[in-house]
Amino acid sequence: MTMASLDILNPATGALITTLPADDAASVAAKAAAARAAQPAWAAVPMAGKVAVMQRFRAALLAQIDTLARTLTEETGKPITLSRNEVNGLLPRIDFFMEQAEGAIRDEHVFDGGGMHEQIGHIPLGVVLNISAWNYPYFVGCNVIVPALLTGNAVLYKPSEYATLTGLHITRLLHAAGVPADVMQCLVGTGEVGAAALAQRIDGAFFTGSHATGVKIAAAVAQRMVKLQLELGGKDPMYVRADVDVKAAAESLADGAMYNTGQGCCSVERIYVHEAVHDAFVDHFVATVRGMQRGDPLEADSYIGAITRAPQLQVLQAQVADALAKGATLAIGGHVLPGPGHWFEPTVLTNVDHGMEVMREESFGPIVGIQKVGSDAEAVRLMNDTRYGLTAGVYTKDEAKARELLALVNAGSVYWNCCDRVSPRLPWSGQGDSGVGLTLGRHGIQTFTRPKAWHLRSPG
Ligand code: NAD
């Protein structure tokens, strides 16, 4: 019998980094059973003890940032400065969870009268499964792992096959910090291992990934009473009004479109620009993109990295070809670059419309379409012409107008004069095909618990 294994490749060079032993159905079942057995004792650890564990985890992330960032860069092709930003960016999220966990799940005493006392308790779900994406593995992994552990759950964590070494680092550091090994289990493998984990007795399925896989996850647990949370893709639109500082708006939005080589759920994917400033905006935008440094992801000044998954190159190529065939203009980029590794030029398309795939389907790469609009109403109509609803934004000097327009846009997060931004204090959620449920914010702690209603009549 051959043992299951997983090859870890470097997408910037195509080289094999290592081959890992992978899980199979039997090892997944054993890990799930061990997590189930270990969870009650972990839930019984007082909050101060769990917070102390997370303090040690936080300290280890900081102490080992060089190693962690290098691994992340090698297995995903993310430029090293961005990898460091990601590890550093995790720290305030951990701080938020540590500060807020106790208050978020404290018993709530909601009524006293006529001899009745009513209170709400928040109890851990039990064993939660976290199936994760690769593009920001520290963020999307720990948005679940940290609050789930703080609220007393055991976690089965299936990192993406494109970020498994990072998933193993996270698991190793949590164990070293004091989370019992059975309480925090890493499952190594592809989607098949995720599917095997979904077949186990679990109390919550928390997924970050594509809409197509999200539908499969929902179907897999549909017959069972498993709490389901899906954080899926987006086609995030931004609107630039005529009253902006055009250069500043173009620079901000070019960063929002190209940061992480456009491989972000909240990367800017569509931009609508008022006709009065459209041409100037495109000029500044293209100049900004032209100045973005592409190169060895291990070099500190590289900004554009590799495309993590090879098959995505075809998606990007097809979107460009479809747009050009339908009359779009290529302002810059548009091509797969020669290997080794998987690389695509930062690409800006103008003269686009919603008949083109690039304005309808998630690109998840360094491609953006810029469309001219004549009014606020046209911009809002186009922003809402999508099956997704993750983030959306408006650039304008007029705060009242921004608030008015953003209230009309269907998105879980809305931005005024900023984009591609996540805050630990605010819930992160999607509308439409961008998902159900949420992480982050106070609600993103309570989501790992279920409410228990206490009706208490005193005998006196
Ligand atoms: P993906 O859907 O290909 O894979 C996600 C995870 O699901 C991986 O761990 C994979 O192994 C697993 N998986 C695949 N098939 C499975 C199955 N049948 N059963 C169980 N598990 C299975 O997505 P990806 O390429 O890793 O991530 C990119 C996508 O994630 C994009 O669409 C992006 O927008 C989205 N994303 C969303 C958010 C958010 O917060 N909304 C954040 C990051 C990424």
XYZ file of C-alpha atoms and ligand atoms in Angstrom:
504
model
C 0.000 0.000 0.000
C 1.429 3.418 -0.946
C 1.213 6.153 1.626
C -0.630 9.332 0.627
C 1.706 12.250 -0.051
C 1.544 15.896 -1.082
C 4.110 17.667 -3.273
C 4.822 21.272 -2.273
C 5.966 23.343 -5.259
C 7.440 26.831 -5.467
C 5.188 28.700 -7.950
C 7.870 31.318 -8.639
C 10.380 28.720 -9.864
C 8.395 25.552 -10.454
C 10.831 23.697 -8.155
C 9.731 20.972 -5.766
C 10.214 22.255 -2.201
C 9.352 19.013 -0.424
C 6.978 16.056 -0.401
C 4.894 15.687 2.747
C 3.116 12.641 4.100
C -0.593 13.379 3.660
C -3.688 12.329 5.563
C -6.096 9.683 4.357
C -9.632 8.765 5.392
C -8.415 6.640 8.324
C -6.046 9.252 9.770
C -8.684 11.989 9.363
C -11.196 9.841 11.298
C -8.634 9.198 14.043
C -7.812 12.914 14.373
C -11.498 13.835 14.494
C -12.142 11.279 17.229
C -9.162 12.507 19.248
C -10.351 16.100 18.912
C -13.830 15.088 20.113
C -12.362 13.360 23.178
C -10.040 16.260 24.054
C -12.473 19.163 23.609
C -14.299 19.155 26.995
C -11.062 19.463 28.999
C -9.917 22.342 26.793
C -13.304 24.067 27.167
C -12.872 23.812 30.949
C -9.569 25.751 30.915
C -10.381 29.241 32.299
C -10.296 32.086 29.781
C -7.147 33.518 31.384
C -5.350 30.244 30.640
C -6.464 30.247 27.021
C -5.445 33.895 26.625
C -2.009 33.088 28.063
C -1.622 30.407 25.375
C -2.505 32.941 22.663
C -0.011 35.429 24.136
C 2.714 32.822 23.700
C 1.524 32.057 20.161
C 1.668 35.791 19.350
C 5.185 36.110 20.779
C 6.375 33.101 18.756
C 4.968 34.548 15.510
C 6.972 37.698 16.108
C 10.126 35.844 17.147
C 10.026 33.511 14.124
C 8.786 35.989 11.527
C 11.826 35.554 9.256
C 11.287 31.795 8.926
C 7.502 32.089 8.653
C 7.632 34.793 5.980
C 10.211 32.889 3.949
C 8.121 29.705 3.974
C 5.012 31.628 2.933
C 6.899 33.270 0.082
C 8.407 30.000 -1.106
C 5.156 28.046 -1.204
C 2.811 30.758 -2.541
C 5.076 33.109 -4.541
C 3.977 36.044 -2.371
C 6.668 38.760 -2.229
C 8.619 38.581 1.035
C 7.682 42.099 2.195
C 4.013 41.168 1.840
C 4.602 37.908 3.684
C 6.115 39.863 6.580
C 3.165 42.284 6.414
C 0.797 39.348 6.728
C 2.455 37.862 9.811
C 2.684 41.332 11.393
C -0.930 42.015 10.390
C -2.073 38.950 12.294
C -0.863 40.369 15.616
C -3.598 43.039 16.054
C -6.201 40.424 15.154
C -4.926 38.142 17.922
C -4.882 41.147 20.289
C -8.505 41.915 19.435
C -9.611 38.328 20.038
C -7.708 38.134 23.340
C -9.228 41.422 24.558
C -12.777 40.675 23.469
C -13.285 36.924 23.949
C -14.260 36.983 27.614
C -16.820 39.773 27.209
C -18.266 38.327 23.992
C -19.195 34.999 25.597
C -19.940 36.126 29.163
C -23.396 35.088 30.468
C -25.994 37.754 29.691
C -28.656 38.398 32.328
C -31.565 39.749 30.324
C -34.606 39.685 32.625
C -35.608 39.556 36.294
C -39.254 39.818 37.305
C -42.168 37.962 38.841
C -39.846 35.361 40.280
C -38.342 34.612 36.856
C -34.735 35.100 35.885
C -33.662 34.810 32.241
C -30.091 34.516 31.059
C -28.175 33.622 27.907
C -25.105 31.414 27.968
C -22.646 30.955 25.100
C -21.302 27.441 24.868
C -18.646 26.130 22.473
C -19.877 24.421 19.316
C -17.555 21.459 20.027
C -15.336 20.273 17.171
C -15.061 22.756 14.327
C -13.571 22.099 10.918
C -11.686 24.933 9.234
C -11.093 24.393 5.500
C -8.936 27.211 4.306
C -7.680 29.131 1.246
C -4.021 29.821 0.401
C -3.975 33.497 -0.554
C -3.728 34.934 3.001
C -3.273 31.744 5.012
C -2.352 33.457 8.304
C -5.442 35.662 8.121
C -8.079 33.230 6.889
C -6.690 30.391 9.014
C -6.459 32.344 12.252
C -9.766 34.233 11.798
C -11.251 30.853 12.680
C -8.583 29.058 14.705
C -7.902 31.767 17.315
C -11.498 32.653 18.321
C -12.601 29.013 18.014
C -9.901 27.945 20.480
C -10.484 30.896 22.826
C -14.179 29.980 23.033
C -13.373 26.367 23.968
C -13.628 24.445 20.712
C -11.325 21.808 19.269
C -10.183 22.614 15.722
C -9.599 20.369 12.724
C -7.658 22.587 10.329
C -7.285 21.714 6.637
C -4.986 24.351 5.170
C -4.931 24.733 1.411
C -2.648 22.343 -0.440
C -0.944 25.538 -1.718
C -0.132 26.779 1.816
C 0.372 23.588 3.789
C 3.825 24.418 5.179
C 2.326 27.595 6.638
C -0.577 25.583 8.050
C 1.915 23.254 9.712
C 3.839 26.251 11.128
C 0.615 27.670 12.639
C -0.199 24.290 14.168
C 3.333 23.772 15.503
C 3.403 27.216 17.125
C 0.001 26.693 18.759
C 1.112 23.357 20.175
C 4.333 24.900 21.478
C 2.271 27.694 23.051
C 0.228 25.164 25.024
C -2.758 24.045 22.945
C -2.995 20.271 23.489
C -2.064 18.355 20.318
C -5.454 16.639 20.084
C -7.323 19.947 20.420
C -5.627 21.508 17.386
C -5.131 19.077 14.509
C -3.733 19.838 11.077
C -5.016 17.758 8.144
C -2.602 17.578 5.220
C -3.834 17.061 1.679
C -5.979 18.250 -1.200
C -9.744 18.688 -1.412
C -10.197 14.943 -0.924
C -8.876 15.276 2.625
C -11.258 18.212 3.158
C -14.120 16.031 1.917
C -13.056 13.212 4.273
C -13.068 15.672 7.183
C -16.579 16.860 6.290
C -17.759 13.247 6.581
C -16.687 13.120 10.257
C -18.868 14.027 13.216
C -18.268 17.792 13.383
C -20.247 20.653 14.913
C -19.236 23.434 12.547
C -17.817 23.721 9.021
C -15.987 27.014 8.490
C -14.799 27.414 4.923
C -12.805 30.054 3.045
C -12.391 29.507 -0.663
C -14.113 29.658 -4.023
C -17.854 29.739 -4.623
C -17.667 26.473 -6.570
C -16.090 24.614 -3.643
C -18.374 26.397 -1.171
C -21.391 24.861 -2.897
C -19.815 21.400 -2.478
C -19.140 22.050 1.224
C -22.753 23.122 1.774
C -24.011 20.012 -0.023
C -21.705 17.747 2.015
C -23.206 18.832 5.347
C -26.774 19.502 4.152
C -28.227 16.332 5.727
C -26.718 17.064 9.157
C -27.237 19.820 11.715
C -23.763 21.290 11.262
C -23.246 25.025 11.563
C -22.055 26.252 8.176
C -20.032 29.320 7.354
C -18.804 30.129 3.845
C -16.441 32.987 3.022
C -16.260 32.981 -0.760
C -15.076 35.023 -3.697
C -15.925 38.505 -4.869
C -15.969 40.794 -7.899
C -15.308 43.888 -5.847
C -16.316 47.181 -7.510
C -15.126 50.733 -6.835
C -16.593 53.992 -8.093
C -14.514 57.142 -8.655
C -16.586 60.345 -8.709
C -15.550 63.475 -10.620
C -14.633 65.465 -7.477
C -11.601 63.382 -6.404
C -7.874 63.997 -6.326
C -7.458 61.836 -9.440
C -3.820 60.881 -8.929
C -4.311 59.885 -5.283
C -7.411 57.835 -6.136
C -5.616 56.082 -9.008
C -2.623 55.205 -6.809
C -4.817 53.892 -4.006
C -6.936 51.777 -6.347
C -3.953 50.425 -8.303
C -2.565 49.153 -5.006
C -5.987 47.669 -4.157
C -6.088 45.872 -7.503
C -2.497 44.603 -7.605
C -1.518 43.986 -3.966
C -0.829 40.255 -3.445
C -0.677 40.075 -7.262
C -4.445 40.599 -7.282
C -4.985 37.315 -5.456
C -7.267 38.637 -2.741
C -10.957 38.072 -2.066
C -11.250 41.851 -1.583
C -8.852 42.837 -4.364
C -10.316 45.597 -6.514
C -11.647 43.814 -9.617
C -13.835 46.455 -11.349
C -13.514 50.242 -11.397
C -16.173 52.664 -12.626
C -14.871 56.156 -13.269
C -16.896 59.289 -13.976
C -16.380 60.405 -17.575
C -15.124 63.847 -16.459
C -11.990 62.304 -14.926
C -11.830 58.932 -16.708
C -8.928 59.593 -19.074
C -6.747 61.286 -16.456
C -7.534 58.481 -13.996
C -6.506 55.801 -16.514
C -3.223 57.632 -17.219
C -2.302 57.812 -13.521
C -3.472 54.255 -12.905
C -1.392 52.807 -15.750
C 1.655 54.839 -14.701
C 1.330 53.447 -11.176
C 1.017 49.887 -12.439
C 4.012 50.382 -14.747
C 6.102 51.335 -11.713
C 5.279 48.160 -9.780
C 8.343 46.004 -9.316
C 7.976 42.407 -10.452
C 10.662 39.861 -9.675
C 12.103 37.279 -7.316
C 9.586 37.106 -4.442
C 12.473 36.727 -1.986
C 13.768 40.233 -2.896
C 12.565 42.897 -0.455
C 11.497 45.372 -3.155
C 9.432 42.927 -5.242
C 5.776 43.946 -5.221
C 4.273 41.701 -7.921
C 4.820 38.013 -7.243
C 3.982 34.713 -8.903
C 0.542 33.300 -9.684
C 0.175 30.670 -6.979
C -1.916 28.106 -8.886
C -0.770 27.255 -12.434
C -4.327 26.678 -13.817
C -5.234 30.290 -12.982
C -2.982 31.447 -15.830
C -5.530 30.058 -18.303
C -8.392 31.842 -16.508
C -6.525 35.149 -16.739
C -5.588 34.605 -20.370
C -9.167 33.678 -21.283
C -10.593 36.790 -19.586
C -8.198 39.043 -21.493
C -8.937 37.290 -24.816
C -12.702 37.485 -24.236
C -12.517 41.204 -23.380
C -10.340 42.049 -26.399
C -12.598 40.044 -28.731
C -15.561 42.101 -27.482
C -13.908 45.483 -28.015
C -11.880 46.237 -24.873
C -8.569 48.115 -25.021
C -5.427 46.735 -23.434
C -3.869 49.664 -21.571
C -0.980 47.612 -20.173
C 0.011 43.957 -19.697
C -2.201 41.113 -20.840
C 0.228 38.223 -21.184
C 1.531 35.112 -19.478
C 5.260 35.545 -18.894
C 7.778 32.849 -19.752
C 8.753 30.482 -16.922
C 10.221 29.047 -14.877
C 7.271 29.381 -12.542
C 3.863 30.962 -13.155
C 3.798 34.662 -13.925
C 1.254 37.045 -15.446
C 1.735 40.694 -16.346
C -0.203 43.266 -14.308
C -3.045 44.065 -16.706
C -5.412 47.004 -17.157
C -8.333 46.804 -19.580
C -10.401 49.859 -20.578
C -13.493 50.230 -22.785
C -14.932 47.243 -20.937
C -18.601 46.416 -20.311
C -20.657 43.818 -18.488
C -20.885 41.590 -21.555
C -17.267 40.641 -20.788
C -16.185 37.903 -18.366
C -13.588 40.215 -16.824
C -16.399 42.399 -15.429
C -18.529 39.463 -14.252
C -16.369 36.605 -12.949
C -13.669 36.707 -10.290
C -10.234 37.140 -11.931
C -8.178 36.408 -8.811
C -5.063 37.766 -10.451
C -3.406 41.038 -11.495
C -6.190 42.117 -13.875
C -8.598 45.012 -13.563
C -11.250 46.488 -15.858
C -11.934 50.231 -15.881
C -15.338 51.353 -17.225
C -16.495 54.925 -17.933
C -19.811 56.008 -16.344
C -21.936 59.154 -16.720
C -23.674 59.377 -13.342
C -23.839 58.148 -9.748
C -26.983 56.188 -10.610
C -25.250 54.358 -13.465
C -22.305 53.530 -11.194
C -24.550 52.090 -8.475
C -26.515 50.043 -11.017
C -23.293 48.550 -12.436
C -21.735 47.911 -9.001
C -24.833 45.904 -8.053
C -24.938 44.021 -11.371
C -23.138 40.978 -9.928
C -23.884 37.698 -8.196
C -21.238 38.515 -5.575
C -21.253 41.031 -2.711
C -18.066 41.062 -0.647
C -16.727 44.644 -0.711
C -17.421 47.857 -2.652
C -16.242 51.445 -2.393
C -16.656 55.046 -3.465
C -13.913 57.648 -3.900
C -15.220 61.208 -3.471
C -14.625 64.323 -1.399
C -18.344 64.378 -0.447
C -18.926 62.264 2.654
C -22.724 62.634 2.563
C -22.809 61.449 -1.047
C -20.483 58.544 -0.250
C -22.735 57.419 2.600
C -25.827 57.767 0.378
C -24.306 55.669 -2.427
C -22.713 53.043 -0.176
C -26.081 52.464 1.512
C -27.423 51.417 -1.910
C -24.610 48.951 -2.678
C -25.010 45.230 -1.917
C -21.793 44.279 -0.122
C -20.723 42.968 3.268
C -18.074 45.703 3.630
C -18.176 49.198 2.107
C -15.329 51.690 1.830
C -15.079 55.445 1.478
C -11.739 56.582 -0.030
C -10.081 53.257 0.803
C -10.206 49.677 -0.433
C -8.838 46.149 0.074
C -9.026 46.650 3.830
C -9.969 44.332 6.701
C -10.365 45.363 10.348
C -10.405 42.970 13.303
C -13.090 45.156 14.902
C -15.586 44.844 12.039
C -17.441 41.730 10.872
C -16.204 40.247 7.590
C -19.037 38.780 5.564
C -20.388 38.438 2.064
C -23.753 38.893 0.419
C -25.097 36.826 -2.478
C -22.602 34.278 -3.803
C -19.856 35.764 -1.591
C -21.087 33.560 1.228
C -22.952 33.146 4.487
C -21.889 33.827 8.070
C -18.970 35.978 9.196
C -15.616 36.146 10.895
C -13.962 38.980 12.871
C -15.552 41.579 15.108
C -17.379 40.608 18.282
C -19.835 38.558 16.227
C -16.874 36.654 14.799
C -16.147 35.370 18.320
C -19.735 34.490 19.209
C -20.082 32.563 15.951
C -18.025 29.725 17.462
C -20.576 29.282 20.237
C -24.257 28.459 20.432
C -26.631 30.381 22.664
C -28.223 28.542 25.550
C -31.383 30.073 27.006
C -31.854 29.739 30.783
C -35.389 30.143 32.234
C -35.011 30.125 36.045
C -38.003 30.408 38.412
C -37.055 30.892 42.027
C -39.133 28.731 44.405
C -39.728 31.601 46.861
P -10.651 26.540 -3.308
O -12.137 26.580 -3.234
O -10.035 25.952 -4.524
O -10.042 25.719 -2.077
C -10.280 26.092 -0.736
C -10.069 24.901 0.168
O -11.074 23.918 -0.078
C -8.730 24.188 0.011
O -8.222 23.878 1.278
C -9.103 22.930 -0.755
O -8.223 21.863 -0.537
C -10.476 22.633 -0.187
N -11.361 21.805 -0.999
C -11.418 21.717 -2.357
N -12.397 20.869 -2.730
C -12.980 20.381 -1.597
C -14.050 19.480 -1.335
N -14.739 18.897 -2.309
N -14.377 19.248 -0.059
C -13.701 19.837 0.961
N -12.686 20.707 0.771
C -12.320 20.985 -0.506
O -10.182 28.044 -3.093
P -8.684 28.632 -3.075
O -8.125 28.620 -4.444
O -7.904 28.019 -1.988
O -8.949 30.148 -2.636
C -9.310 31.160 -3.529
C -10.757 31.553 -3.331
O -11.001 31.867 -1.969
C -11.152 32.801 -4.109
O -12.425 32.630 -4.681
C -11.190 33.881 -3.020
O -12.006 34.984 -3.331
C -11.703 33.103 -1.866
N -11.369 33.770 -0.599
C -12.375 34.328 0.128
C -12.095 35.001 1.310
C -13.190 35.664 2.126
O -12.919 36.047 3.247
N -14.407 35.788 1.628
C -10.771 35.090 1.760
C -9.758 34.495 1.005
C -10.069 33.842 -0.170
